[in-house]
Tab-separated table of C-alpha atoms and ligand atoms in Angstrom:
chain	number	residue	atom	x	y	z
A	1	UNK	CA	0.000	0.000	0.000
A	2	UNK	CA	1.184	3.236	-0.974
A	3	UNK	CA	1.743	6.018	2.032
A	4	UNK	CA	2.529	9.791	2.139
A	5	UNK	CA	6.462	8.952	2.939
A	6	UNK	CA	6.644	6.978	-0.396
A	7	UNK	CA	5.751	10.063	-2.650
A	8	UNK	CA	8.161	12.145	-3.480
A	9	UNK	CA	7.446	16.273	-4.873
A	10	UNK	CA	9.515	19.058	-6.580
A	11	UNK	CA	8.588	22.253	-5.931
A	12	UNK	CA	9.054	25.190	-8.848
A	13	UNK	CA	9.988	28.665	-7.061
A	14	UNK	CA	11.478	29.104	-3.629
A	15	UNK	CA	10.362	32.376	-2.825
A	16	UNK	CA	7.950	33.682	-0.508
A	17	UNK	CA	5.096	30.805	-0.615
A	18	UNK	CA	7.518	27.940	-2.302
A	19	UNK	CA	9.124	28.024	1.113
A	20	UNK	CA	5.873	27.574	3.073
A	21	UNK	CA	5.119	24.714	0.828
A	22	UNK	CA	8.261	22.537	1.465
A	23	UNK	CA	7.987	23.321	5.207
A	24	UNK	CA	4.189	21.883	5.034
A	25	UNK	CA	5.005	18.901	3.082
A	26	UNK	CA	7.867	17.839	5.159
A	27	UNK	CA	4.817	18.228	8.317
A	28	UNK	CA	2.651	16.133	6.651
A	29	UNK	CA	5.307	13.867	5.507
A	30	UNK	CA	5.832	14.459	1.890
A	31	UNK	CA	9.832	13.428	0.677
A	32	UNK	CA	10.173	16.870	-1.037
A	33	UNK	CA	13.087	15.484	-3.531
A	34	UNK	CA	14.231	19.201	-5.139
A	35	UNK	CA	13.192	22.391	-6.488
A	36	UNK	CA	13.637	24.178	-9.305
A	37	UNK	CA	14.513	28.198	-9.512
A	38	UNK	CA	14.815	30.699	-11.999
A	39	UNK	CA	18.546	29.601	-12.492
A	40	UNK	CA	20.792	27.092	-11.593
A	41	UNK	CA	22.861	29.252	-9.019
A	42	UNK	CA	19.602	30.453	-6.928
A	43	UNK	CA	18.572	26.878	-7.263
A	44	UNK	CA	21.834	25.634	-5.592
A	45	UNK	CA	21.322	27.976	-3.078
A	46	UNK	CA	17.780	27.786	-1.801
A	47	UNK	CA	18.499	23.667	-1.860
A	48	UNK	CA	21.383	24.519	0.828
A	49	UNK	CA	19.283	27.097	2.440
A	50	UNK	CA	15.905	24.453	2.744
A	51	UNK	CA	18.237	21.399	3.178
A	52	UNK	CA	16.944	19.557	-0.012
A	53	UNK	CA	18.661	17.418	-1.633
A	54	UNK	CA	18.553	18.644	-5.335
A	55	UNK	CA	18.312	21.622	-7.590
A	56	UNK	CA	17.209	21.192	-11.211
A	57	UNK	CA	19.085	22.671	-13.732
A	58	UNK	CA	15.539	22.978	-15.466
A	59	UNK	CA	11.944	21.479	-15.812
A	60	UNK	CA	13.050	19.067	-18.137
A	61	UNK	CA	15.596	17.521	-15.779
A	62	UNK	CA	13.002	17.714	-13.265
A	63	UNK	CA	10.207	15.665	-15.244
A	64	UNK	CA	13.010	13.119	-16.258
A	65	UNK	CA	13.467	11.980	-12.619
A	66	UNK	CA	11.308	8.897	-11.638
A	67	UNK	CA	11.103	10.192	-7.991
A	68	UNK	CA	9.101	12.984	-8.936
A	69	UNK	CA	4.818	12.113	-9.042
A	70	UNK	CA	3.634	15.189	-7.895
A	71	UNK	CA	4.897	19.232	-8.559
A	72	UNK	CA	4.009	22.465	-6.902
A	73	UNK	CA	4.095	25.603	-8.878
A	74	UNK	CA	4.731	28.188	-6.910
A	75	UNK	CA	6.133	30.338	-9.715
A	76	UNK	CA	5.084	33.996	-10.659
A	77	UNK	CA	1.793	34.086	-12.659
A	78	UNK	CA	2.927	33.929	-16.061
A	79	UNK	CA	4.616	31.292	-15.787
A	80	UNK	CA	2.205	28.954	-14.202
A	81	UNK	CA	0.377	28.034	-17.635
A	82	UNK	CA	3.057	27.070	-19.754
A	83	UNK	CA	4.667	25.091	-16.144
A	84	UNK	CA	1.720	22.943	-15.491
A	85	UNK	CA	0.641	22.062	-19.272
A	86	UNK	CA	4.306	20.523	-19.336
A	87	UNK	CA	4.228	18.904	-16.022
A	88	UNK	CA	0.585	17.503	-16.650
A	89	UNK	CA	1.985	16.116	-20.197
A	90	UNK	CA	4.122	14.208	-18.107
A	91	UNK	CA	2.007	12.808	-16.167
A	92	UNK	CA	2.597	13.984	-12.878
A	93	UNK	CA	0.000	15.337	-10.572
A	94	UNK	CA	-0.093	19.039	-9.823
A	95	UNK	CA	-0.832	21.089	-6.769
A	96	UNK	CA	-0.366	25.125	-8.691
A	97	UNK	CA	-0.475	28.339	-6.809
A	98	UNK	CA	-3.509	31.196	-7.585
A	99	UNK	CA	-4.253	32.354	-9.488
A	100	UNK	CA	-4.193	28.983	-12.123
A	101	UNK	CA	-3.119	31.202	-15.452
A	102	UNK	CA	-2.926	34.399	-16.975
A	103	UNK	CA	-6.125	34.417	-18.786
A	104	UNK	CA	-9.568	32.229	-18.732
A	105	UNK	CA	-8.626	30.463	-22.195
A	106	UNK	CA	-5.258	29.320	-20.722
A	107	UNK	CA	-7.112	27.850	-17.411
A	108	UNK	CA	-9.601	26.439	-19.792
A	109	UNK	CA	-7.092	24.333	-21.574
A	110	UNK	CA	-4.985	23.064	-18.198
A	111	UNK	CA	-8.640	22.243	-16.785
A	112	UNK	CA	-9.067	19.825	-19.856
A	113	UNK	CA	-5.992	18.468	-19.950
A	114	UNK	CA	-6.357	17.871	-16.260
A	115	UNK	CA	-9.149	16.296	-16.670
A	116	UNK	CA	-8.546	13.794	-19.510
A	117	UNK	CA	-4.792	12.818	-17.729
A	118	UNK	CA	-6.949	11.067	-14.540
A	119	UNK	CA	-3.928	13.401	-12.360
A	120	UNK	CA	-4.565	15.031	-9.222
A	121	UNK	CA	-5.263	18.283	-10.147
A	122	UNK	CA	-5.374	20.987	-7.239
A	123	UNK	CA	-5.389	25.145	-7.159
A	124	UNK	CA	-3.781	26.545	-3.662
A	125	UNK	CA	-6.712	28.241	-2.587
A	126	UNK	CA	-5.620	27.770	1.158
A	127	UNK	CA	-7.748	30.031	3.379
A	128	UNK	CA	-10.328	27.356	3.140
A	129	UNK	CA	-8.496	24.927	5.214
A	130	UNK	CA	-8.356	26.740	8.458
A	131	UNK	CA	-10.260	24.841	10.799
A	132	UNK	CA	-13.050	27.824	11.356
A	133	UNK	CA	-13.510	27.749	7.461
A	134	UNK	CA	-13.851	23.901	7.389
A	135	UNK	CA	-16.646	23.868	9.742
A	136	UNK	CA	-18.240	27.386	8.743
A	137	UNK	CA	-18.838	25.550	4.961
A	138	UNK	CA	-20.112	22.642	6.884
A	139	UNK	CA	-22.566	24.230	9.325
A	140	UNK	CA	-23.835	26.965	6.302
A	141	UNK	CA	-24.079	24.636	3.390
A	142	UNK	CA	-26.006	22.330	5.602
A	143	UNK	CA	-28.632	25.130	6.460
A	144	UNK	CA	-27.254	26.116	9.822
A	145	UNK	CA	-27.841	29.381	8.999
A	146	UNK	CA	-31.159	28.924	7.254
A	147	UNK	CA	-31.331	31.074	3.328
A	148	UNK	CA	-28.049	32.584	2.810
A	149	UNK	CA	-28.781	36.384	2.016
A	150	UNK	CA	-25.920	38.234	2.185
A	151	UNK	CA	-22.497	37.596	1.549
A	152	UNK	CA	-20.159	40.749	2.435
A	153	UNK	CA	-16.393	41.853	3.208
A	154	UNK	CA	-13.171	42.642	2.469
A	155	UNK	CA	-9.794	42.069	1.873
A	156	UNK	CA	-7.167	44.720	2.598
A	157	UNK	CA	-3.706	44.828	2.855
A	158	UNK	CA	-1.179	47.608	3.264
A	159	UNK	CA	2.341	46.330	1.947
A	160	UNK	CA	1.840	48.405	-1.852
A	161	UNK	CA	0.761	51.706	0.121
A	162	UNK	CA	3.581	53.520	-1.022
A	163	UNK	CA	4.823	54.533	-4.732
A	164	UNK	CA	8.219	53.041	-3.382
A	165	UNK	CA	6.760	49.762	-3.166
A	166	UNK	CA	7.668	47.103	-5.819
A	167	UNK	CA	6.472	43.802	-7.155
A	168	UNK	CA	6.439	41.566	-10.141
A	169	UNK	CA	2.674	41.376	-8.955
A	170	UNK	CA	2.265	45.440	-10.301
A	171	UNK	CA	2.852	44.027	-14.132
A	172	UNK	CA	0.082	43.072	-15.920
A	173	UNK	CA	2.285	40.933	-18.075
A	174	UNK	CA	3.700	39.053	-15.370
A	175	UNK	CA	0.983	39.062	-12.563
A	176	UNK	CA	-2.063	39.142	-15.239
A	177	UNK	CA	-4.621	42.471	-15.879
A	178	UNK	CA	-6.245	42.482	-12.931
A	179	UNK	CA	-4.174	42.385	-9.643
A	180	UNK	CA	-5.748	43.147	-6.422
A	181	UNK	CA	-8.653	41.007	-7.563
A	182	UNK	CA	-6.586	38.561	-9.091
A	183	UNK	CA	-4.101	38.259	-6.287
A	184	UNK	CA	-6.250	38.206	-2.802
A	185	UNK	CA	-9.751	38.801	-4.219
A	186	UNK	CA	-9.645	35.405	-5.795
A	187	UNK	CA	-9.543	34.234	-2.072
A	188	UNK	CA	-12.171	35.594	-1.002
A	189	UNK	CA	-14.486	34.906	-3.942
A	190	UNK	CA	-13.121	31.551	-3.674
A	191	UNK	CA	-13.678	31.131	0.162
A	192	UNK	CA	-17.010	32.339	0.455
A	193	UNK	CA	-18.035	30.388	-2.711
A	194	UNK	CA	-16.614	27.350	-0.602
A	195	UNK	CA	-18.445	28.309	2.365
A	196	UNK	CA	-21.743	29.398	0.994
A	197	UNK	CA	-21.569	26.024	-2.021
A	198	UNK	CA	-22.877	29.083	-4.183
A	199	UNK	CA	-20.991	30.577	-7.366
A	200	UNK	CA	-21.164	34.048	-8.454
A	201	UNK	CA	-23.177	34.708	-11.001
A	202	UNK	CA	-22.818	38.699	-11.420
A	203	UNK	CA	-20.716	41.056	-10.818
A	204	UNK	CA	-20.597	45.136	-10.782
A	205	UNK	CA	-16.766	46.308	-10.371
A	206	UNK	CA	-15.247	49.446	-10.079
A	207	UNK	CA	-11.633	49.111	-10.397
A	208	UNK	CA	-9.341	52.370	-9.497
A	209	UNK	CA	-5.274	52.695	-9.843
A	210	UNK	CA	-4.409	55.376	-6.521
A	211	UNK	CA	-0.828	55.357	-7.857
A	212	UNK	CA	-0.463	55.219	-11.669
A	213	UNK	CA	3.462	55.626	-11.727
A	214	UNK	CA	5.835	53.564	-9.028
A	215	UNK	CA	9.360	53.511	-8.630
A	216	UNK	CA	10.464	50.606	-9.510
A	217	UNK	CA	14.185	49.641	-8.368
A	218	UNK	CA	16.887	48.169	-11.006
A	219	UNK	CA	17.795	45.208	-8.714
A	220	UNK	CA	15.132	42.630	-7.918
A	221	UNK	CA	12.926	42.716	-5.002
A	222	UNK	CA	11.463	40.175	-2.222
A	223	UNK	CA	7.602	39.966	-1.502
A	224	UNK	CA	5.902	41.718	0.980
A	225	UNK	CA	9.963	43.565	1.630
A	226	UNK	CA	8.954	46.977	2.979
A	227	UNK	CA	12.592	47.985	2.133
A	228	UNK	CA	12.938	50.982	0.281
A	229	UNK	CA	15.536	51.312	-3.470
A	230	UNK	CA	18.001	54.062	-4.280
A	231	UNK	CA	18.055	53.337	-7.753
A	232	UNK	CA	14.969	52.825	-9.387
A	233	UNK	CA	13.029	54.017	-12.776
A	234	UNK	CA	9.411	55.478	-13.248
A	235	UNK	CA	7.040	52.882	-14.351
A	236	UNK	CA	3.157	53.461	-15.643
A	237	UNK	CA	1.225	50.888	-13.461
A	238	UNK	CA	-1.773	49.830	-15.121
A	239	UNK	CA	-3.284	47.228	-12.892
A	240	UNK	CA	-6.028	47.977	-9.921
A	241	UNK	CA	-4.734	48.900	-6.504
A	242	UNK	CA	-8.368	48.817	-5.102
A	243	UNK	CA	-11.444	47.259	-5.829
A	244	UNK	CA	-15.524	47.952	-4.661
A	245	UNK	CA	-17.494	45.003	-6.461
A	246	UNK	CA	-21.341	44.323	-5.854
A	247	UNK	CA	-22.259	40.340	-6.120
A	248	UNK	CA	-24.988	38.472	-7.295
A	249	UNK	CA	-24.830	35.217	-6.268
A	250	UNK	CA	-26.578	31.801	-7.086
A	251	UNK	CA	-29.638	31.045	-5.372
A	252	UNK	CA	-30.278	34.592	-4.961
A	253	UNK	CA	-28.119	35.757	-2.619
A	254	UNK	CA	-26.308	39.414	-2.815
A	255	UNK	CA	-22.689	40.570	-1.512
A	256	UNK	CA	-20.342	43.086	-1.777
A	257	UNK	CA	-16.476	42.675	-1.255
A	258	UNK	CA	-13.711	45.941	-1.040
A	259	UNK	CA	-10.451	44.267	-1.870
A	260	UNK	CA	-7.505	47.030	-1.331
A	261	UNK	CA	-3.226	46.678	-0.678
A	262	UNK	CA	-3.486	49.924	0.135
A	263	UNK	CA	-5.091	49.876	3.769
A	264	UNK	CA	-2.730	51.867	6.057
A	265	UNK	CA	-2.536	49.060	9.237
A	266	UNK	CA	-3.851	46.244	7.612
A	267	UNK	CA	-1.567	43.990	7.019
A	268	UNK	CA	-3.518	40.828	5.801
A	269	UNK	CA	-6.984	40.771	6.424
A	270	UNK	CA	-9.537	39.018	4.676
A	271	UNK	CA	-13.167	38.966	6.601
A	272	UNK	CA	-16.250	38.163	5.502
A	273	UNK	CA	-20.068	37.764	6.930
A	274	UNK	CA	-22.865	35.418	5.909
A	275	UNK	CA	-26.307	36.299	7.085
A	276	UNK	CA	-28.724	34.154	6.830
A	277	UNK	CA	-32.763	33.789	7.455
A	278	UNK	CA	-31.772	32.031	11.061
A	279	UNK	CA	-27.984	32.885	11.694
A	280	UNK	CA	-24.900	34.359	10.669
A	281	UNK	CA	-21.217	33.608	10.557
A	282	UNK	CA	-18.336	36.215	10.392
A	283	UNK	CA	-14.539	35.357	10.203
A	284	UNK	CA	-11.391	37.339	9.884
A	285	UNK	CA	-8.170	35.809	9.107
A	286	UNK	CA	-6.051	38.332	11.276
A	287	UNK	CA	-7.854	36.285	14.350
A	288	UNK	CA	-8.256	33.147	12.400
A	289	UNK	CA	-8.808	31.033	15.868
A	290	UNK	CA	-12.141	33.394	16.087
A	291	UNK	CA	-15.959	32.002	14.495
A	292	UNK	CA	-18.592	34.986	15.112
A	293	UNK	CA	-21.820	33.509	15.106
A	294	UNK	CA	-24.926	36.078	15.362
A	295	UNK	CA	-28.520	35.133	16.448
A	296	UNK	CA	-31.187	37.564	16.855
A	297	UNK	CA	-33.364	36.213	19.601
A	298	UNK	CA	-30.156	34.168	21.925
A	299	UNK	CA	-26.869	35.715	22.545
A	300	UNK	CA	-23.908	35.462	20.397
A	301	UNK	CA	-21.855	32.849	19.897
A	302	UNK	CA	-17.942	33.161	19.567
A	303	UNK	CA	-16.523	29.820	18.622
A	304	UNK	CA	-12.848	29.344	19.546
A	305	UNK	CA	-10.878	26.703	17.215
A	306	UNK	CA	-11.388	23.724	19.015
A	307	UNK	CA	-11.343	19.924	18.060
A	308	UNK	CA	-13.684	19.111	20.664
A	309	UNK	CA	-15.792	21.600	19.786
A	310	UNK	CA	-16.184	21.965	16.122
A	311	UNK	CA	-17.888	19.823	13.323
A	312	UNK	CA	-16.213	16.748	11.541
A	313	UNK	CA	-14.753	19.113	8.772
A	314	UNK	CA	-13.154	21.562	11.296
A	315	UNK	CA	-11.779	18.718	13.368
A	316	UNK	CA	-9.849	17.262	9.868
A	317	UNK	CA	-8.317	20.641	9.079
A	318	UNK	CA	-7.358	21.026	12.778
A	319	UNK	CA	-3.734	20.091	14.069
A	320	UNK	CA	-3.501	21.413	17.302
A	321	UNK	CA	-5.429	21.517	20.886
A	322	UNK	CA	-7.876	24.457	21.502
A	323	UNK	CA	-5.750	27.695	22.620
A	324	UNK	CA	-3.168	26.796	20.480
A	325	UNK	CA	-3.417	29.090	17.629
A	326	UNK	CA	-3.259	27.876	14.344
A	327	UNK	CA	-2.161	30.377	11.457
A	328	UNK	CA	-1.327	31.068	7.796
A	329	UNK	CA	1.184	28.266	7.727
A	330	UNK	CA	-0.949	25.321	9.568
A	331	UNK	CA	-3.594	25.872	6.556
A	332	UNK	CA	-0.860	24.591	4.111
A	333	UNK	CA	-0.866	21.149	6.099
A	334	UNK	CA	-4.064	20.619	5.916
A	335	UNK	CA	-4.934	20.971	2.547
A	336	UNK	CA	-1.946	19.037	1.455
A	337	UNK	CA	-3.303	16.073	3.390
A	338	UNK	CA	-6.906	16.217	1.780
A	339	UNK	CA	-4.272	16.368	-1.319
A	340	UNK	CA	-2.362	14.087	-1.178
A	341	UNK	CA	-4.797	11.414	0.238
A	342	UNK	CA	-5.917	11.355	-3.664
A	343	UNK	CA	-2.360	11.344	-4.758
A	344	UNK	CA	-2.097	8.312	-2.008
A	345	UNK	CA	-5.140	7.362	-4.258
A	346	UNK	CA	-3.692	7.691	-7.410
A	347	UNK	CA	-6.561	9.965	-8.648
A	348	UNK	CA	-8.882	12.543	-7.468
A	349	UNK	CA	-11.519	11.894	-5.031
A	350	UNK	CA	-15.547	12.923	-6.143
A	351	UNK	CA	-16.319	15.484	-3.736
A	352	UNK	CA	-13.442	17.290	-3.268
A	353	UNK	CA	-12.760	19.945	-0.421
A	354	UNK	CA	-9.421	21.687	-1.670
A	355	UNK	CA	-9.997	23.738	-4.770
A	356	UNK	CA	-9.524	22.038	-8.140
A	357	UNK	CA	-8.512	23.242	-11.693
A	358	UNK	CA	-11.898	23.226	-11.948
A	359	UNK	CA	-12.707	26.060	-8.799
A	360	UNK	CA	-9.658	28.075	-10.295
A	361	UNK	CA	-10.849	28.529	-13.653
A	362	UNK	CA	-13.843	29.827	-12.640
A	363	UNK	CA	-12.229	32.043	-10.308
A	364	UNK	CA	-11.164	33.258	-13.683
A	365	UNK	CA	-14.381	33.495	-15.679
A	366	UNK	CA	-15.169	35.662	-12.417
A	367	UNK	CA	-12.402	38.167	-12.913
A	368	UNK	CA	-13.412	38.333	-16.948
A	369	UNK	CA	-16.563	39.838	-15.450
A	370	UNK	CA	-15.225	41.920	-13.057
A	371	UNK	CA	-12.750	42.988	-15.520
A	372	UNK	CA	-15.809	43.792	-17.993
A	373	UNK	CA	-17.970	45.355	-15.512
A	374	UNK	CA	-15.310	47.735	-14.456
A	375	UNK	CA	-14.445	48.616	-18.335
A	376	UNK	CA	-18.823	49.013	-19.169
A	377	UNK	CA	-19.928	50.447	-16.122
A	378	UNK	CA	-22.424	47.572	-15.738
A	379	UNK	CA	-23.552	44.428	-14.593
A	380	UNK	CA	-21.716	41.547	-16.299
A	381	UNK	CA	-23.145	38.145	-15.375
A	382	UNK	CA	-19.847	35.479	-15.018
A	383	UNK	CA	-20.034	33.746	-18.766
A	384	UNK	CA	-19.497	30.143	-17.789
A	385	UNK	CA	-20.772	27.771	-20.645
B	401	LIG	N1	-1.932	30.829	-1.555
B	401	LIG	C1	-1.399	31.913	-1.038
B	401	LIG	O1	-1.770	32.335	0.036
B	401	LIG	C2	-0.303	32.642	-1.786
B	401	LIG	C3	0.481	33.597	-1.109
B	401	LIG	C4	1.515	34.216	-1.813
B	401	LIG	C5	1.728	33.936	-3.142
B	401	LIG	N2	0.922	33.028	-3.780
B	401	LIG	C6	1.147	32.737	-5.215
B	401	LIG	O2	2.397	32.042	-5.298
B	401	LIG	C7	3.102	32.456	-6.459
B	401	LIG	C8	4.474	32.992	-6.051
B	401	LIG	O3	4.306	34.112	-5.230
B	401	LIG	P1	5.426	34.565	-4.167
B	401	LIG	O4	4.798	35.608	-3.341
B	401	LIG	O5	6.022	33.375	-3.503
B	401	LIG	O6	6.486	35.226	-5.155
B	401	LIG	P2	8.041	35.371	-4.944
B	401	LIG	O7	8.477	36.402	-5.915
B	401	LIG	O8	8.358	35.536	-3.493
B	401	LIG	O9	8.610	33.931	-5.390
B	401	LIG	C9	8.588	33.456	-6.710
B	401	LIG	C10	9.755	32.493	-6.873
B	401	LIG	O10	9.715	31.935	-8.190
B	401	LIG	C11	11.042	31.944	-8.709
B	401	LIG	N3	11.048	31.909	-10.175
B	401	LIG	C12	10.962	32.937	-11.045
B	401	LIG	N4	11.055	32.478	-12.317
B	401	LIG	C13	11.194	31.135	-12.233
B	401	LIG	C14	11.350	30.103	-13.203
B	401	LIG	N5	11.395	30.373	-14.517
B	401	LIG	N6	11.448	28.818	-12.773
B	401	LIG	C15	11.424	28.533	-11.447
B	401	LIG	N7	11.289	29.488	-10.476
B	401	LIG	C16	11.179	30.758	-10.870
B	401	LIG	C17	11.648	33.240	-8.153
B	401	LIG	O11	13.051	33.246	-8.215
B	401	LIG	C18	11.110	33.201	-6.727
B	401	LIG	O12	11.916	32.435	-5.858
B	401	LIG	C19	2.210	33.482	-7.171
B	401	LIG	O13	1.490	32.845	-8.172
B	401	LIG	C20	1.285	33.969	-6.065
B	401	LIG	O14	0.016	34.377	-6.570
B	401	LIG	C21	-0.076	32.395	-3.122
């Protein structure tokens, strides 16, 4: 019988997230075998730095060794199509970062190749694995909050406040046309999709640029560095730092999300609310061990992450004892175990919790509307065949 010690992974890009990925998988178990980097001599490096064994010279080299069934793609944007349509080919399964391409046609194509391989075919949306997630999707899709109604929130961050502040994330070409949305909206379209089990259907966007021209500095920069460049160049930014969107929602339900990385003080905070006919539930991932629930004729309930305390879904995501917070990090665990007991599997499971190719091309299709919406002035509903 095959067990999560006998597979072994590669993971492409050791930056910010690739590093939270090979910490995770060596939790859970995972041989990570190598990784591979934007060159040889970074590659070398980061191996030392993580304590792998192995740096690929390139992809090919990594798809050519037989300890290698399953890759993480934890590579800028751009680069995530052309990545997974090669690693698919060769038949290895495929856990890529958000958002899954550049455009809807390219996700398209990787969802149908996904498809027709049999491979495990995953999208990190991760914020749905913290335990208070797990069992918020649980308790609302099984109508512990009666009709869901309203669906609202935010995500804000802070770290691209200034016109000193750099990314690769800024350029459509390498991040993709829409950024805030496409970079932590997609969360939180995806997570209260997940929570609610209901799609968008419409959107109305309004998408505004605070700072059209950045600094950008001649020598490459780390994510979320708050460092600032001497020497840098003017550069026309083109891509949203700040978006109001109004949401129509299957099943009738309506929403509204402000996604910003511009919030002075907020460093990471996604939060929604879901009222409903009986109940509601509010969550915000800056106190992630924290479940709001609101009733109107009982007092308030604040559910602390707690295995003995939450739902069957919770209690899977969960790793540690109540009062032990879990963060950012611990969510990476547990949606690499409901992972990887398909790759255990050898193919994907029916009803899948973690988000597929599937979840991340629609996450797409959304941002085509949002995208269109914002460009019209108008309602767009999300064109999904
Ligand atoms: N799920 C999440 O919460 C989450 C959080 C952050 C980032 N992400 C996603 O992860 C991806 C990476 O983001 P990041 O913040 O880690 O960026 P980053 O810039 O910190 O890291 C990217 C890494 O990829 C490497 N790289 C560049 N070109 C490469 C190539 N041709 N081959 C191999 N490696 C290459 C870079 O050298 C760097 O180490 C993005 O798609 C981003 O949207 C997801």
């Amino acid at each position: 019988m095959t067990r999560r010690s006998d597979i072994g992974t590669a993971v492409i890009g050791s930056g910010f997230i690739g590093t939270v990925h090979t910490e995770a998988l060596r939790r859970i178990g995972v041989r990570v075998v190598g990784l591979l980097e934007s060159s040889p001599e970074l590659g070398s490096r980061r191996a030392a730095e993580l304590g792998l064994p192995m740096a690929y010279a390139s992809l090919d080299e990594l798809l050519d060794d037989d300890a290698v069934q399953v890759v993480h793609v934890t590579s800028p944007n751009e680069l995530h199509h052309p990545q997974v349509k090669r690693i698919l080919t060769a038949g290895r399964h495929v856990v890529c970062e958000k958002p899954l391409a550049m455009t809807s046609t390219e996700s398209a194509e990787l969802v149908a190749l996904a498809a027709a391989s049999g491979l495990v075919d995953a999208v990190n949306f991760n914020i749905r694995f913290y335990p208070l997630n797990q069992h918020a999707a649980s308790l609302v899709r099984g109508g512990g909050l009666g009709d869901v109604r309203l669906v609202t929130g935010r995500y804000f961050q802070d770290w691209l406040l200034y016109d000193t502040d750099w990314n690769w994330r800024l350029e459509a070409d390498q991040g993709g046309v829409l950024r805030a949305v496409g970079d932590i909206g997609s969360h939180w379209l995806d997570l209260t999709s997940f929570v609610t089990g209901r799609r968008v259907e419409a959107v109305m966007a309004d998408l505004t640029t605070f700072i059209p021209v950045r600094r950008k500095p001649t020598a490459p920069v780390l994510t979320f560095s708050t460092e600032r460049a001497t020497d840098t160049i003017p550069v026309e930014i083109h891509t949203e730092d700040v978006a109001t969107i109004l949401l129509r929602f299957e099943g009738g339900a309506r929403g509204s999300v402000a996604i910003s990385q511009l919030s002075p003080g907020r460093k990471n905070s996604l939060a929604y609310q879901v009222d409903g006919s009986a109940s509601a539930v509010a969550w915000d991932s800056e106190q992630p061990d924290q479940l709001w629930i609101g009733h109107r004729d009982r007092p308030n309930e604040l559910l602390l992450r707690n295995p003995a305390l939450m739902n069957a879904a919770g209690v899977a995501a969960a790793r540690l004892p109540g009062g032990h917070v879990e963060g950012f990090a611990d969510t990476f665990g547990a949606v690499f175990t409901a992972i990887y007991d398909d790759v255990v599997a050898g193919a994907p499971s029916p009803d899948r919790r973690y988000a597929t190719f599937a979840d991340g091309h629609d996450e797409m299709l959304v941002g085509d509307a949002v995208l269109e919406s914002s460009r019209t002035g108008r309602w767009v509903e999300v064109a999904r065949p």
